[in-house]
């Protein structure tokens, strides 16, 4: 391209002269050579010669006569302008009677025009220089505008330019997507219509302050509202204002999920602590009630003891819900066919729903197996069916469906994998959309008398089992809860759980060390075991148990220890006994323990009892552990 040298003289390597008059052509060429001997000037006399030359070579400037042998007038300029494109500046050589036409060519893209016979060599060279400079400036401006437009359209942030009253003057593609409409619907429309009522006041405040930032919800027609982080700058041009928008909906949702997780974790820790103390109390009550039942002679006494035990069993169900919600429950996962679980609960569910509600069961065959704790899954099903019944106070239809489900990488709700899906649907009143995100929160309820623990317990159990739970609902259209549990492949299911016959007796003569800081519970356990023939030592903490073990020189067959105790914890006591008396079996009991305890290697699942437990359960577990030691020797 032509440039100015250090001496401020123009160097034009290549100029194309298109002129059919030989006299005029020699005159113009001579003027140029006289002014700039290094200038290269090519001459053609027709449009047919010029166009291939412009396409094949690059020229810095074109001197163009509009009236040629094979083309005249504006068509000549238009053809040369298309062929020269952005490469060359065009200087029109016009006759005196064609000045109006020459002016038109300047409006359409020529850099200047000269009237033949009215210029000398100096004026011609200066005109060429100015034409090239203007061409360069126009090209730089065009590139700058193209760059700005590319940045404007390519920005991932939405960019909106509006006037004083909020009318959109321009918007990029990202902004159009955020407002969920076509560009034609957005430009020319008041931007305030897309935001909530609080935006109008905020807009006036920003107008006055000149700049600012805020977060506002965009009300999309389809209902999928978006949260936008908006940065404003007023009067970027006279009466025009700039808004830069960033969609932070996903970030907002993740933050809400984090807050929800933290809230549930905090309540879970609280639930675990409460359950620990409550289970100890229930253990004392149930232990002594069971002793009364075993020792009672009169049927009335046994009946009263049985009522106490039934009450403690109901109370322990509440603590199990708290522990399951807080994920603080020790579970016994096993391979389960959910059809078997539903089969065992079928009668209970039908009774629960009542005569006015129709229960429909649908199970695909074959159905995959899941690894979970059966009692927990029963709790999930009963909580969800109870929720469905309460949503249909005047009756309706509840559908329970079981099927295999495969998710791909494009599924936004679930990780890719194989699942067994349990769906429980009702035809009840449904749940408003704004309440759906809160439905699994602890103590949140839409019922007048609800505790708010039912669905949060479902959430905790499903998460503890490695699964996911979702809700689809709308007012007047019922609700569908879907529980996804990872499907286990190539496994043989364990036999369906049924009524197991109680052992004929749990008697023995071995020496057992019972350690618990709850005096009443410790005494009840010791009294029961002594009644079965065992030699029992009692200790209220780990330190006392160590002193007893050191004084007793003979064999201690079994250690029964609580986990959380003052002075010396159950963990430290178990470690001591394993080192000093490796022949001693260990049974850990606790009202507050979680799978983390097991993962750290304190106990095996087979040698753990969750408080509250019955003395019959304890007797069976004690006998099982002692017999295992005998067989293992």
Coordinates of C-alpha atoms in Angstrom, one line a residue:
X1 CA 0.0 0.0 0.0
X2 CA 1.1 3.6 -0.5
X3 CA 2.8 5.3 2.4
X4 CA 4.4 8.6 3.2
X5 CA 8.2 8.5 3.4
X6 CA 10.3 10.3 6.1
X7 CA 10.6 13.4 3.9
X8 CA 6.8 13.6 3.8
X9 CA 6.8 12.9 0.1
X10 CA 4.3 10.4 -1.3
X11 CA 5.5 7.2 -2.8
X12 CA 2.9 5.5 -4.9
X13 CA 4.3 2.3 -6.2
X14 CA 1.3 1.5 -8.5
X15 CA -1.4 3.7 -10.1
X16 CA -3.8 2.4 -12.6
X17 CA -5.0 5.0 -15.2
X18 CA -8.2 4.1 -17.0
X19 CA -8.6 6.6 -19.9
X20 CA -9.7 6.0 -23.5
X21 CA -8.6 9.4 -24.8
X22 CA -4.9 9.0 -25.8
X23 CA -4.2 12.7 -25.4
X24 CA -5.6 12.9 -21.9
X25 CA -3.8 9.7 -20.9
X26 CA -0.4 11.1 -22.1
X27 CA -1.1 14.4 -20.3
X28 CA -2.0 12.7 -16.9
X29 CA 0.9 10.3 -17.1
X30 CA 3.3 13.1 -17.9
X31 CA 2.2 15.1 -15.0
X32 CA 2.7 12.2 -12.6
X33 CA 6.1 11.3 -13.9
X34 CA 7.2 14.9 -13.7
X35 CA 6.2 15.1 -10.1
X36 CA 7.3 11.7 -9.0
X37 CA 9.6 9.8 -11.3
X38 CA 9.5 6.6 -9.2
X39 CA 5.8 6.3 -9.5
X40 CA 4.6 3.4 -11.5
X41 CA 1.6 4.2 -13.7
X42 CA -0.2 1.6 -15.7
X43 CA -2.6 2.7 -18.5
X44 CA -5.6 0.9 -20.0
X45 CA -8.2 2.4 -22.3
X46 CA -11.2 0.2 -21.7
X47 CA -13.2 -1.3 -18.8
X48 CA -12.7 -4.8 -20.3
X49 CA -8.9 -4.3 -19.9
X50 CA -9.2 -2.8 -16.4
X51 CA -11.3 -5.3 -14.6
X52 CA -9.0 -8.4 -15.0
X53 CA -6.0 -6.3 -14.1
X54 CA -7.7 -5.1 -10.9
X55 CA -8.5 -8.7 -10.0
X56 CA -5.0 -9.9 -10.7
X57 CA -2.9 -7.1 -9.3
X58 CA -3.1 -4.7 -6.3
X59 CA -3.0 -1.0 -7.1
X60 CA -2.8 1.8 -4.6
X61 CA -4.9 4.2 -6.6
X62 CA -7.1 4.3 -9.7
X63 CA -7.5 7.4 -11.9
X64 CA -10.8 6.8 -13.6
X65 CA -12.5 8.4 -16.6
X66 CA -16.2 7.6 -16.4
X67 CA -16.9 7.7 -20.1
X68 CA -15.0 4.9 -21.9
X69 CA -15.5 3.2 -25.2
X70 CA -17.2 0.1 -23.6
X71 CA -18.8 1.7 -20.6
X72 CA -20.1 5.1 -19.6
X73 CA -21.4 7.0 -16.6
X74 CA -22.0 5.6 -13.2
X75 CA -21.9 2.0 -14.3
X76 CA -18.2 2.5 -15.1
X77 CA -17.5 3.6 -11.5
X78 CA -19.6 0.8 -10.0
X79 CA -17.8 -1.9 -11.9
X80 CA -14.3 -0.5 -11.0
X81 CA -15.4 0.0 -7.4
X82 CA -16.5 -3.6 -7.1
X83 CA -13.3 -4.9 -8.7
X84 CA -10.9 -2.6 -6.7
X85 CA -12.8 -3.4 -3.4
X86 CA -10.9 -2.2 -0.4
X87 CA -7.5 -2.3 -2.1
X88 CA -7.4 0.9 -4.1
X89 CA -8.6 4.5 -3.7
X90 CA -10.5 5.9 -6.7
X91 CA -10.0 9.4 -8.0
X92 CA -12.5 10.2 -10.8
X93 CA -11.4 12.3 -13.8
X94 CA -14.6 14.1 -14.9
X95 CA -15.5 16.4 -17.8
X96 CA -16.9 19.8 -16.9
X97 CA -20.4 18.7 -17.9
X98 CA -20.2 15.5 -15.7
X99 CA -19.6 17.2 -12.3
X100 CA -22.9 16.1 -10.8
X101 CA -22.2 12.5 -11.7
X102 CA -18.7 12.8 -10.2
X103 CA -20.2 14.1 -6.9
X104 CA -22.4 11.0 -6.9
X105 CA -19.4 8.7 -7.2
X106 CA -17.8 10.4 -4.2
X107 CA -21.0 9.7 -2.2
X108 CA -20.9 6.1 -3.3
X109 CA -17.2 5.4 -2.4
X110 CA -14.8 7.4 -4.6
X111 CA -12.3 9.4 -2.6
X112 CA -12.4 12.6 -4.8
X113 CA -12.8 13.9 -8.3
X114 CA -10.9 16.3 -10.6
X115 CA -12.4 18.2 -13.6
X116 CA -10.3 17.6 -16.7
X117 CA -8.3 20.7 -17.8
X118 CA -8.4 22.3 -14.3
X119 CA -5.5 20.7 -12.6
X120 CA -1.7 20.7 -12.8
X121 CA 0.8 18.2 -11.7
X122 CA 1.0 19.4 -8.1
X123 CA -2.7 19.4 -7.6
X124 CA -3.0 15.9 -9.2
X125 CA -0.3 14.5 -6.9
X126 CA -1.8 16.1 -3.8
X127 CA -5.3 14.8 -4.7
X128 CA -3.8 11.3 -5.1
X129 CA -2.1 11.6 -1.8
X130 CA -5.3 12.8 0.0
X131 CA -7.3 10.1 -1.7
X132 CA -5.0 7.3 -0.5
X133 CA -4.9 8.8 3.0
X134 CA -8.7 9.0 3.1
X135 CA -8.9 5.4 1.8
X136 CA -6.6 4.2 4.5
X137 CA -8.6 6.1 7.2
X138 CA -11.9 4.7 5.9
X139 CA -10.4 1.2 5.9
X140 CA -9.0 1.6 9.4
X141 CA -12.4 2.9 10.6
X142 CA -14.2 0.0 8.9
X143 CA -11.9 -2.5 10.5
X144 CA -12.4 -0.8 13.9
X145 CA -16.1 -0.9 13.5
X146 CA -15.9 -4.5 12.5
X147 CA -13.8 -5.3 15.6
X148 CA -16.3 -3.4 17.9
X149 CA -19.2 -5.2 16.3
X150 CA -17.4 -8.6 16.6
X151 CA -16.7 -7.9 20.3
X152 CA -20.3 -6.7 20.8
X153 CA -21.8 -9.8 19.2
X154 CA -19.2 -12.2 20.5
X155 CA -19.4 -11.2 24.1
X156 CA -20.6 -13.8 26.5
X157 CA -22.1 -11.0 28.6
X158 CA -25.3 -9.4 27.5
X159 CA -24.9 -5.8 26.3
X160 CA -27.9 -3.5 26.0
X161 CA -28.0 0.1 24.9
X162 CA -31.1 2.0 25.9
X163 CA -32.4 5.5 26.0
X164 CA -33.7 7.6 28.9
X165 CA -37.0 5.9 29.4
X166 CA -35.6 2.4 29.1
X167 CA -36.3 1.8 25.4
X168 CA -33.9 -0.7 24.0
X169 CA -31.9 0.7 21.1
X170 CA -29.4 -2.2 20.6
X171 CA -28.7 -5.6 22.1
X172 CA -26.3 -8.3 21.4
X173 CA -27.0 -12.0 21.0
X174 CA -26.2 -12.9 24.6
X175 CA -28.7 -10.3 25.9
X176 CA -31.4 -11.5 23.5
X177 CA -30.9 -15.1 24.9
X178 CA -31.1 -13.8 28.5
X179 CA -34.5 -12.1 27.8
X180 CA -35.8 -15.2 26.1
X181 CA -37.1 -13.5 23.0
X182 CA -36.1 -12.6 19.4
X183 CA -34.0 -9.5 18.7
X184 CA -36.9 -7.9 16.9
X185 CA -39.0 -8.2 20.0
X186 CA -36.4 -6.7 22.3
X187 CA -35.2 -3.7 20.2
X188 CA -37.7 -0.9 20.5
X189 CA -39.3 -2.3 23.6
X190 CA -39.1 -0.9 27.1
X191 CA -36.5 -3.0 29.0
X192 CA -38.2 -2.4 32.3
X193 CA -41.0 -4.7 31.2
X194 CA -38.7 -7.7 31.5
X195 CA -37.8 -7.1 35.2
X196 CA -39.7 -7.1 38.4
X197 CA -41.4 -4.1 40.0
X198 CA -38.3 -3.3 42.1
X199 CA -36.3 -2.6 38.9
X200 CA -38.1 0.7 38.0
X201 CA -37.0 2.4 41.3
X202 CA -33.5 0.9 40.9
X203 CA -33.4 2.2 37.3
X204 CA -34.2 5.8 38.5
X205 CA -31.5 5.6 41.2
X206 CA -28.9 4.5 38.6
X207 CA -30.0 7.2 36.2
X208 CA -29.3 9.8 38.9
X209 CA -26.1 8.3 40.2
X210 CA -24.7 7.7 36.7
X211 CA -23.4 4.2 37.3
X212 CA -24.0 1.2 39.6
X213 CA -24.5 -2.5 39.9
X214 CA -27.3 -4.8 41.0
X215 CA -28.9 -8.3 40.7
X216 CA -32.4 -8.6 39.2
X217 CA -34.6 -11.4 38.1
X218 CA -35.7 -11.4 34.4
X219 CA -39.3 -12.7 34.0
X220 CA -39.2 -15.1 31.1
X221 CA -42.4 -16.0 29.4
X222 CA -41.8 -19.7 29.7
X223 CA -41.4 -19.4 33.5
X224 CA -37.6 -20.2 33.6
X225 CA -36.7 -16.9 35.2
X226 CA -33.1 -15.9 35.1
X227 CA -31.0 -14.0 37.7
X228 CA -28.9 -11.3 36.1
X229 CA -25.9 -9.4 37.5
X230 CA -26.3 -5.9 35.9
X231 CA -23.7 -3.2 35.6
X232 CA -25.0 0.2 34.4
X233 CA -23.3 3.2 32.9
X234 CA -25.4 6.2 31.9
X235 CA -24.8 8.6 29.1
X236 CA -22.1 6.7 27.2
X237 CA -23.5 8.9 24.4
X238 CA -25.9 11.7 24.8
X239 CA -29.1 10.2 26.0
X240 CA -27.9 6.6 25.6
X241 CA -27.1 4.3 28.5
X242 CA -25.2 1.0 28.7
X243 CA -26.2 -2.1 30.7
X244 CA -23.8 -5.1 30.8
X245 CA -25.6 -8.3 31.9
X246 CA -24.2 -11.6 33.2
X247 CA -26.4 -14.6 33.8
X248 CA -25.6 -15.9 37.3
X249 CA -28.6 -18.2 37.7
X250 CA -26.5 -21.3 37.8
X251 CA -24.1 -19.7 40.3
X252 CA -27.1 -18.7 42.4
X253 CA -28.5 -22.2 42.3
X254 CA -25.1 -23.7 43.3
X255 CA -24.8 -21.2 46.2
X256 CA -28.3 -22.2 47.3
X257 CA -27.4 -25.8 47.2
X258 CA -24.3 -25.1 49.3
X259 CA -26.4 -23.2 51.8
X260 CA -28.9 -26.1 51.9
X261 CA -26.1 -28.6 52.3
X262 CA -24.6 -26.6 55.2
X263 CA -28.0 -26.2 56.8
X264 CA -28.7 -29.9 56.6
X265 CA -25.2 -30.8 57.9
X266 CA -25.7 -28.5 60.9
X267 CA -29.1 -29.9 61.7
X268 CA -27.7 -33.4 61.1
X269 CA -25.1 -32.8 63.8
X270 CA -27.8 -31.5 66.1
X271 CA -30.0 -34.5 65.3
X272 CA -27.2 -36.9 66.0
X273 CA -26.4 -35.3 69.4
X274 CA -30.1 -35.3 70.4
X275 CA -30.5 -38.9 69.3
X276 CA -27.5 -40.1 71.3
X277 CA -28.9 -38.8 74.6
X278 CA -32.5 -39.8 73.7
X279 CA -31.4 -43.3 72.8
X280 CA -29.6 -43.8 76.1
X281 CA -32.8 -42.8 77.9
X282 CA -34.9 -45.1 75.8
X283 CA -32.3 -47.9 76.4
X284 CA -32.8 -47.5 80.1
X285 CA -36.6 -47.6 79.8
X286 CA -36.8 -50.5 77.4
X287 CA -34.1 -52.5 79.4
X288 CA -35.9 -52.3 82.7
X289 CA -39.3 -52.8 81.0
X290 CA -38.0 -56.0 79.4
X291 CA -36.5 -57.2 82.7
X292 CA -40.0 -56.6 84.3
X293 CA -41.5 -58.6 81.5
X294 CA -39.1 -61.5 81.9
X295 CA -39.4 -61.6 85.6
X296 CA -43.2 -60.9 85.9
X297 CA -45.4 -63.7 87.1
X298 CA -48.8 -62.0 86.6
X299 CA -50.1 -61.5 83.0
X300 CA -51.1 -58.0 83.9
X301 CA -47.5 -57.1 84.7
X302 CA -46.2 -58.6 81.5
X303 CA -48.9 -56.7 79.6
X304 CA -47.9 -53.4 81.1
X305 CA -44.3 -54.0 80.4
X306 CA -45.2 -54.9 76.8
X307 CA -47.0 -51.5 76.4
X308 CA -43.9 -49.7 77.7
X309 CA -41.7 -51.6 75.2
X310 CA -44.2 -50.7 72.4
X311 CA -44.0 -47.0 73.4
X312 CA -40.2 -47.1 73.4
X313 CA -40.2 -48.7 70.0
X314 CA -42.3 -45.8 68.6
X315 CA -39.9 -43.3 70.2
X316 CA -36.9 -45.1 68.8
X317 CA -38.5 -44.7 65.4
X318 CA -38.3 -41.0 65.7
X319 CA -34.6 -41.1 66.6
X320 CA -34.0 -43.3 63.6
X321 CA -35.6 -40.6 61.4
X322 CA -33.3 -38.0 63.0
X323 CA -30.2 -40.1 62.5
X324 CA -31.2 -41.0 58.9
X325 CA -31.8 -37.3 58.1
X326 CA -28.5 -36.3 59.6
X327 CA -26.7 -39.3 57.9
X328 CA -25.5 -40.4 61.3
X329 CA -27.1 -43.8 61.2
X330 CA -25.1 -47.1 61.0
X331 CA -26.8 -49.0 58.2
X332 CA -26.5 -52.6 57.1
X333 CA -26.5 -52.4 53.3
X334 CA -27.4 -55.6 51.4
X335 CA -28.6 -56.6 48.0
X336 CA -32.3 -55.9 47.7
X337 CA -35.0 -56.4 45.1
X338 CA -37.4 -53.4 45.6
X339 CA -40.3 -55.6 44.5
X340 CA -39.8 -57.8 47.6
X341 CA -39.8 -54.7 49.8
X342 CA -43.1 -53.5 48.2
X343 CA -44.5 -56.9 48.6
X344 CA -43.9 -56.9 52.4
X345 CA -45.3 -53.4 52.7
X346 CA -48.3 -53.9 50.4
X347 CA -50.8 -54.6 53.2
X348 CA -49.6 -51.7 55.3
X349 CA -49.7 -49.3 52.4
X350 CA -53.3 -50.3 51.5
X351 CA -54.4 -49.8 55.1
X352 CA -52.6 -46.5 55.3
X353 CA -54.2 -45.1 52.1
X354 CA -57.8 -46.1 53.1
X355 CA -60.8 -47.2 51.0
X356 CA -61.2 -43.9 49.2
X357 CA -57.8 -44.1 47.5
X358 CA -56.9 -46.5 44.8
X359 CA -53.4 -47.9 44.9
X360 CA -51.8 -48.9 41.6
X361 CA -48.5 -51.0 41.6
X362 CA -46.4 -51.3 38.5
X363 CA -43.2 -53.2 38.4
X364 CA -41.1 -53.9 35.3
X365 CA -39.6 -57.4 35.0
X366 CA -36.7 -58.0 35.2
X367 CA -35.8 -55.4 37.8
X368 CA -32.3 -54.6 38.9
X369 CA -31.0 -55.0 42.4
X370 CA -29.9 -52.2 44.7
X371 CA -27.5 -52.2 47.7
X372 CA -29.2 -50.5 50.6
X373 CA -30.6 -51.0 54.1
X374 CA -34.0 -52.5 53.8
X375 CA -35.5 -50.9 56.9
X376 CA -34.4 -47.5 55.6
X377 CA -36.0 -48.2 52.2
X378 CA -39.2 -49.2 53.9
X379 CA -39.1 -45.9 55.7
X380 CA -38.6 -44.0 52.4
X381 CA -41.6 -45.8 50.9
X382 CA -43.9 -45.2 53.9
X383 CA -42.9 -41.6 54.2
X384 CA -43.7 -40.9 50.5
X385 CA -46.9 -42.8 50.6
X386 CA -48.0 -41.0 53.7
X387 CA -47.2 -37.7 52.0
X388 CA -49.3 -38.8 49.0
X389 CA -52.3 -39.8 51.2
X390 CA -52.2 -36.4 53.0
X391 CA -52.2 -34.6 49.6
X392 CA -55.5 -36.4 48.7
X393 CA -57.8 -35.9 51.7
X394 CA -60.9 -36.8 49.7
X395 CA -59.3 -39.7 47.9
X396 CA -57.7 -40.3 44.5
X397 CA -55.1 -42.5 42.9
X398 CA -51.6 -43.3 44.1
X399 CA -49.3 -45.0 41.6
X400 CA -46.1 -46.8 42.7
X401 CA -43.9 -47.8 39.8
X402 CA -40.6 -49.7 39.7
X403 CA -38.3 -49.8 36.6
X404 CA -34.8 -49.8 35.5
X405 CA -33.5 -46.4 34.3
X406 CA -30.3 -45.5 32.4
X407 CA -29.0 -41.9 32.2
X408 CA -26.6 -40.6 29.7
X409 CA -24.0 -37.8 29.8
X410 CA -26.7 -35.3 28.6
X411 CA -28.9 -35.8 31.6
X412 CA -28.7 -32.5 33.7
X413 CA -30.3 -34.0 36.8
X414 CA -28.5 -37.3 37.3
X415 CA -24.9 -38.5 36.9
X416 CA -24.5 -41.0 34.1
X417 CA -25.2 -44.6 35.1
X418 CA -27.6 -47.4 35.7
X419 CA -30.4 -46.9 38.3
X420 CA -33.5 -48.6 39.7
X421 CA -36.2 -45.9 39.8
X422 CA -39.0 -45.9 42.4
X423 CA -41.8 -43.4 41.4
X424 CA -44.7 -42.5 43.7
X425 CA -47.3 -40.3 42.1
X426 CA -50.6 -38.9 43.5
X427 CA -53.5 -37.0 42.0
X428 CA -53.6 -34.6 44.9
X429 CA -53.5 -30.8 45.2
X430 CA -49.9 -30.5 44.0
X431 CA -47.2 -28.1 45.2
X432 CA -46.6 -24.5 44.1
X433 CA -43.5 -24.1 42.0
X434 CA -41.9 -21.6 44.4
X435 CA -42.1 -24.2 47.3
X436 CA -40.5 -27.1 45.4
X437 CA -36.9 -26.0 46.1
X438 CA -37.6 -26.0 49.8
X439 CA -39.6 -29.3 50.0
X440 CA -36.7 -31.4 51.3
X441 CA -35.5 -28.9 53.9
X442 CA -35.7 -30.0 57.5
X443 CA -38.8 -28.8 59.4
X444 CA -40.3 -27.2 56.3
X445 CA -43.9 -28.4 55.7
X446 CA -46.9 -27.3 53.7
X447 CA -49.3 -29.0 56.2
X448 CA -50.9 -27.4 59.2
X449 CA -49.8 -30.2 61.6
X450 CA -46.7 -31.6 59.8
X451 CA -43.4 -32.0 61.5
X452 CA -41.3 -31.2 58.4
X453 CA -39.1 -34.3 58.9
X454 CA -40.8 -36.8 56.6
X455 CA -39.3 -35.6 53.2
X456 CA -36.0 -34.5 54.7
X457 CA -35.7 -38.0 56.1
X458 CA -36.3 -39.4 52.7
X459 CA -33.7 -37.1 51.3
X460 CA -31.1 -38.2 53.9
X461 CA -31.7 -41.9 53.5
X462 CA -31.6 -41.7 49.7
X463 CA -28.3 -39.7 49.7
X464 CA -26.8 -42.1 52.3
X465 CA -27.6 -44.9 49.9
X466 CA -25.8 -43.2 47.1
X467 CA -29.0 -42.2 45.2
X468 CA -31.0 -39.2 44.2
X469 CA -34.6 -38.0 44.8
X470 CA -36.5 -35.5 42.6
X471 CA -40.0 -33.9 42.6
X472 CA -42.2 -32.9 39.8
X473 CA -45.4 -31.1 40.8
X474 CA -47.7 -28.3 39.9
X475 CA -50.8 -26.9 41.7
X476 CA -53.9 -29.0 40.9
X477 CA -51.8 -31.6 39.0
X478 CA -50.6 -33.8 41.8
X479 CA -47.0 -34.7 42.6
X480 CA -44.5 -37.3 41.5
X481 CA -41.5 -38.2 43.7
X482 CA -38.8 -40.2 41.9
X483 CA -36.1 -42.1 43.9
X484 CA -33.0 -43.2 41.9
X485 CA -30.8 -45.9 43.5
X486 CA -27.7 -47.2 41.8
X487 CA -28.4 -50.5 40.1
X488 CA -26.0 -53.4 41.1
X489 CA -25.1 -55.6 38.2
X490 CA -24.1 -59.3 38.2
X491 CA -25.0 -59.9 41.8
X492 CA -27.2 -62.6 43.4
X493 CA -29.8 -61.2 45.8
X494 CA -30.0 -62.3 49.4
X495 CA -33.1 -64.2 50.5
X496 CA -36.2 -62.1 51.2
X497 CA -36.3 -61.1 54.8
X498 CA -39.0 -62.9 56.8
X499 CA -39.9 -63.8 60.3
X500 CA -36.9 -65.4 61.9
X501 CA -37.4 -67.9 64.7
X502 CA -35.9 -66.7 68.0
X503 CA -33.2 -68.9 69.5
X504 CA -34.3 -71.2 72.2
X505 CA -32.0 -69.6 74.8
X506 CA -29.1 -67.2 75.1
X507 CA -27.5 -68.6 78.2
X508 CA -23.8 -68.9 78.9
X509 CA -21.1 -69.0 81.5
X510 CA -18.4 -66.8 80.0
X511 CA -16.9 -63.6 81.5
X512 CA -18.3 -60.4 80.1
X513 CA -17.1 -56.8 80.8
X514 CA -19.9 -54.2 80.4
X515 CA -18.8 -50.6 80.0
X516 CA -21.3 -47.7 79.8
X517 CA -21.5 -44.3 81.5
X518 CA -25.3 -44.6 81.8
X519 CA -25.7 -46.3 85.2
X520 CA -29.3 -47.5 84.7
X521 CA -28.6 -48.9 81.2
X522 CA -25.4 -50.6 82.3
X523 CA -27.2 -52.2 85.3
X524 CA -30.0 -53.4 83.2
X525 CA -27.7 -55.1 80.7
X526 CA -25.6 -56.6 83.5
X527 CA -28.7 -57.9 85.3
X528 CA -30.0 -59.5 82.2
X529 CA -26.7 -61.2 81.3
X530 CA -26.2 -62.4 84.9
X531 CA -29.7 -63.9 84.8
X532 CA -28.6 -65.8 81.7
X533 CA -25.7 -67.3 83.7
X534 CA -22.8 -65.1 82.6
X535 CA -20.1 -63.7 84.9
X536 CA -20.4 -59.9 84.5
X537 CA -18.1 -57.1 85.4
X538 CA -19.4 -53.5 85.3
X539 CA -17.5 -50.3 84.6
X540 CA -18.7 -46.7 84.0
X541 CA -15.9 -45.5 81.7
X542 CA -12.8 -46.7 79.9
X543 CA -10.3 -46.1 82.7
X544 CA -12.3 -48.1 85.2
X545 CA -12.6 -50.9 82.6
X546 CA -8.8 -51.0 82.1
X547 CA -8.3 -51.3 85.9
X548 CA -10.7 -54.2 86.1
X549 CA -9.1 -55.9 83.2
X550 CA -5.7 -55.6 84.7
X551 CA -6.8 -57.0 88.1
X552 CA -8.7 -59.9 86.5
X553 CA -6.0 -62.4 85.4
X554 CA -8.3 -64.9 83.8
X555 CA -10.0 -64.7 80.4
X556 CA -12.5 -62.0 79.5
X557 CA -14.5 -63.5 76.6
X558 CA -16.4 -60.4 75.6
X559 CA -16.2 -56.6 75.9
X560 CA -19.5 -54.7 75.6
X561 CA -18.7 -51.0 75.4
X562 CA -20.3 -47.7 74.6
X563 CA -18.5 -45.4 72.1
X564 CA -18.8 -42.0 73.7
X565 CA -17.7 -41.9 77.3
X566 CA -15.8 -39.5 79.6
X567 CA -12.2 -39.9 80.6
X568 CA -11.5 -42.7 78.1
X569 CA -13.6 -43.2 74.9
X570 CA -14.8 -46.5 73.6
X571 CA -12.3 -46.3 70.7
X572 CA -9.4 -46.1 73.1
X573 CA -10.7 -48.9 75.2
X574 CA -11.2 -51.2 72.2
X575 CA -7.7 -50.4 71.0
X576 CA -6.3 -51.3 74.5
X577 CA -8.3 -54.6 74.7
X578 CA -7.2 -55.7 71.2
X579 CA -3.6 -55.2 72.1
X580 CA -3.7 -56.6 75.7
X581 CA -6.4 -59.3 75.2
X582 CA -6.6 -60.2 71.5
X583 CA -8.8 -63.2 72.4
X584 CA -11.5 -61.0 73.7
X585 CA -14.5 -60.4 71.4
X586 CA -15.9 -56.8 71.1
X587 CA -19.5 -55.6 70.9
X588 CA -19.9 -51.9 70.5
X589 CA -23.2 -50.2 71.5
X590 CA -24.1 -46.6 70.9
X591 CA -26.9 -44.2 70.5
X592 CA -24.8 -42.0 68.2
X593 CA -22.5 -43.5 65.6
X594 CA -22.1 -43.2 61.9
X595 CA -20.4 -44.9 59.1
X596 CA -17.3 -42.8 59.6
X597 CA -16.8 -44.7 62.9
X598 CA -16.8 -48.0 60.9
X599 CA -14.5 -46.7 58.2
X600 CA -11.9 -45.8 60.8
X601 CA -11.7 -49.4 61.8
X602 CA -13.2 -49.3 65.3
X603 CA -15.7 -52.0 64.8
X604 CA -17.2 -54.3 62.2
X605 CA -20.8 -53.9 61.3
X606 CA -21.5 -57.5 62.7
X607 CA -20.3 -56.4 66.2
X608 CA -22.4 -53.3 66.6
X609 CA -25.8 -52.6 68.2
X610 CA -27.6 -49.3 67.8
X611 CA -29.3 -48.1 70.9
X612 CA -32.1 -48.6 71.9
X613 CA -32.0 -52.4 71.6
X614 CA -34.0 -55.1 73.3
X615 CA -32.3 -57.4 75.7
X616 CA -33.3 -60.3 73.5
X617 CA -31.4 -58.7 70.7
X618 CA -28.4 -58.2 73.0
X619 CA -28.6 -61.8 74.2
X620 CA -28.6 -63.1 70.6
X621 CA -25.7 -60.9 69.5
X622 CA -23.7 -61.9 72.6
X623 CA -24.2 -65.6 72.0
X624 CA -23.4 -65.2 68.3
X625 CA -20.0 -63.4 69.0
X626 CA -19.0 -65.9 71.6
X627 CA -19.9 -68.9 69.5
X628 CA -17.9 -67.4 66.6
X629 CA -14.8 -67.2 68.8
X630 CA -15.2 -70.9 69.8
X631 CA -15.5 -72.0 66.2
X632 CA -12.6 -69.8 65.2
X633 CA -10.2 -71.4 67.7

